[in-house]
XYZ file of C-alpha atoms in Angstrom:
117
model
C -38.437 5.534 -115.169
C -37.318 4.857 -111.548
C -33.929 5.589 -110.223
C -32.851 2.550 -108.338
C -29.255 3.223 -108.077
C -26.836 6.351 -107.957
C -23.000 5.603 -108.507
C -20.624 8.858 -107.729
C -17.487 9.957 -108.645
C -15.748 12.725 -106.896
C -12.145 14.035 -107.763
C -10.929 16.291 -105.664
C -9.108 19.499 -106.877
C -8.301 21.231 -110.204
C -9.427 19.701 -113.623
C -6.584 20.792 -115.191
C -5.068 17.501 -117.148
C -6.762 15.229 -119.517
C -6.884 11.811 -117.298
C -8.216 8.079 -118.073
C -9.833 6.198 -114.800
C -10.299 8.799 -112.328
C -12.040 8.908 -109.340
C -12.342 4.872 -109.110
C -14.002 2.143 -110.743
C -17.629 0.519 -110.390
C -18.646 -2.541 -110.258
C -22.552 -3.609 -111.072
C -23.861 -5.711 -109.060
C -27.152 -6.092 -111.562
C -28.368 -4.693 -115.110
C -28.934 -1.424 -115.147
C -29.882 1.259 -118.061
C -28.745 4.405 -117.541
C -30.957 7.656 -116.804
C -28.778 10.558 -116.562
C -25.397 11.629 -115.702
C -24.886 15.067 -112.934
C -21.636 16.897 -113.126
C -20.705 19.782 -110.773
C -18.123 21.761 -109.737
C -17.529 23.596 -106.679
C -15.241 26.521 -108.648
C -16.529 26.614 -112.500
C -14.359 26.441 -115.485
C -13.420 29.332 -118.010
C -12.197 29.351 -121.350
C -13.328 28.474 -124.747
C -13.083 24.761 -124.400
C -15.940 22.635 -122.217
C -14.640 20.543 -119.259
C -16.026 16.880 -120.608
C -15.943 13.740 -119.471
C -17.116 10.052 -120.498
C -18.170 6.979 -118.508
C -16.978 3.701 -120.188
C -18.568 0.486 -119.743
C -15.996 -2.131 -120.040
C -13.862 0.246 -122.293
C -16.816 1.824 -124.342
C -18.020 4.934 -123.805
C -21.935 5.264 -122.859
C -22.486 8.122 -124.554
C -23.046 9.189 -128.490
C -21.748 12.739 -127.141
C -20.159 13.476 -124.223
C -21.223 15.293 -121.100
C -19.314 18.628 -120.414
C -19.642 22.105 -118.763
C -19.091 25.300 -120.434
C -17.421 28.183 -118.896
C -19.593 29.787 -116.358
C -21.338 26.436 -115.326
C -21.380 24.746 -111.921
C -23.726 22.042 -112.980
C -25.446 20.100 -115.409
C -27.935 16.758 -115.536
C -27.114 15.698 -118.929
C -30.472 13.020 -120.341
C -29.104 12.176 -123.858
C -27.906 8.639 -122.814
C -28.550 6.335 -125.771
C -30.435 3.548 -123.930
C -27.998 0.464 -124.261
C -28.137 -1.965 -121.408
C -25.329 -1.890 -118.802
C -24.742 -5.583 -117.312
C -24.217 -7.220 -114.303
C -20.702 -7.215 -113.383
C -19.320 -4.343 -115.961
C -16.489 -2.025 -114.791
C -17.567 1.337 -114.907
C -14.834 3.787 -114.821
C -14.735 7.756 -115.614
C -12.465 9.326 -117.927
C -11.725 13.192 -118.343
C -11.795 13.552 -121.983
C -11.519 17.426 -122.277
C -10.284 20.214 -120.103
C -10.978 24.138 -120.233
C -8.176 26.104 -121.677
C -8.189 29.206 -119.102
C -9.340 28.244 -115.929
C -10.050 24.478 -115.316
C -12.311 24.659 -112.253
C -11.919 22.376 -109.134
C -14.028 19.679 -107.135
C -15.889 17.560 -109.810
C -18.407 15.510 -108.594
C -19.907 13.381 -111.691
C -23.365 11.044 -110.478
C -24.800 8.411 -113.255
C -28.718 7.750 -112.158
C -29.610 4.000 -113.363
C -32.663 2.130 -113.258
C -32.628 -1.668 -113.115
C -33.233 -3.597 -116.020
């Protein structure tokens, strides 16, 4: 397993709202199966409820359970990817599924490690 390509998302500011296609879409430019996905915050959430997100592939999500931070965390490399091939020319695009209910944190930066296929 060799990391061959890194795509980023950063949104800027508090996480406070559930939001679809944040932080722009990505285009692949090859197959690629992905690794692992990074999330950090610069301020960390608090509350009950995990900040998650999800990473769609042409409207499906690439996950079986989605990534997410618990109160207290700044960051996370989340492995449990299950394995499906992501193909040339699929819109990648980054949803925020859940938000924390106290404080929401701020500055998410979300990275999806992918290896070509």
């Amino acid at each position: 397993m060799k990391v061959t390509r890194v795509l980023r998302w950063f949104i800027e500011g508090e996480q406070g709202s559930i939001k679809q296609n944040i932080g722009g879409t990505h285009i692949l430019d090859d197959d690629y199966k992905p690794l692992w996905v990074h999330l950090s915050l610069r301020r960390v959430t608090n509350g009950t409820r995990p900040l998650k997100i999800d990473i769609t592939d042409d409207g499906v999500s690439i996950f079986d359970d989605k990534p997410a931070l618990v109160a207290g965390q700044s960051d996370k490399v989340w492995t449990t990817i299950p394995g499906g091939v992501l193909r040339q020319e699929s819109l990648l695009k980054l949803n925020r599924d859940q938000v924390a209910d106290l404080d929401p944190g701020e500055d998410l930066t979300v990275e999806l490690g992918l290896e070509e296929s």
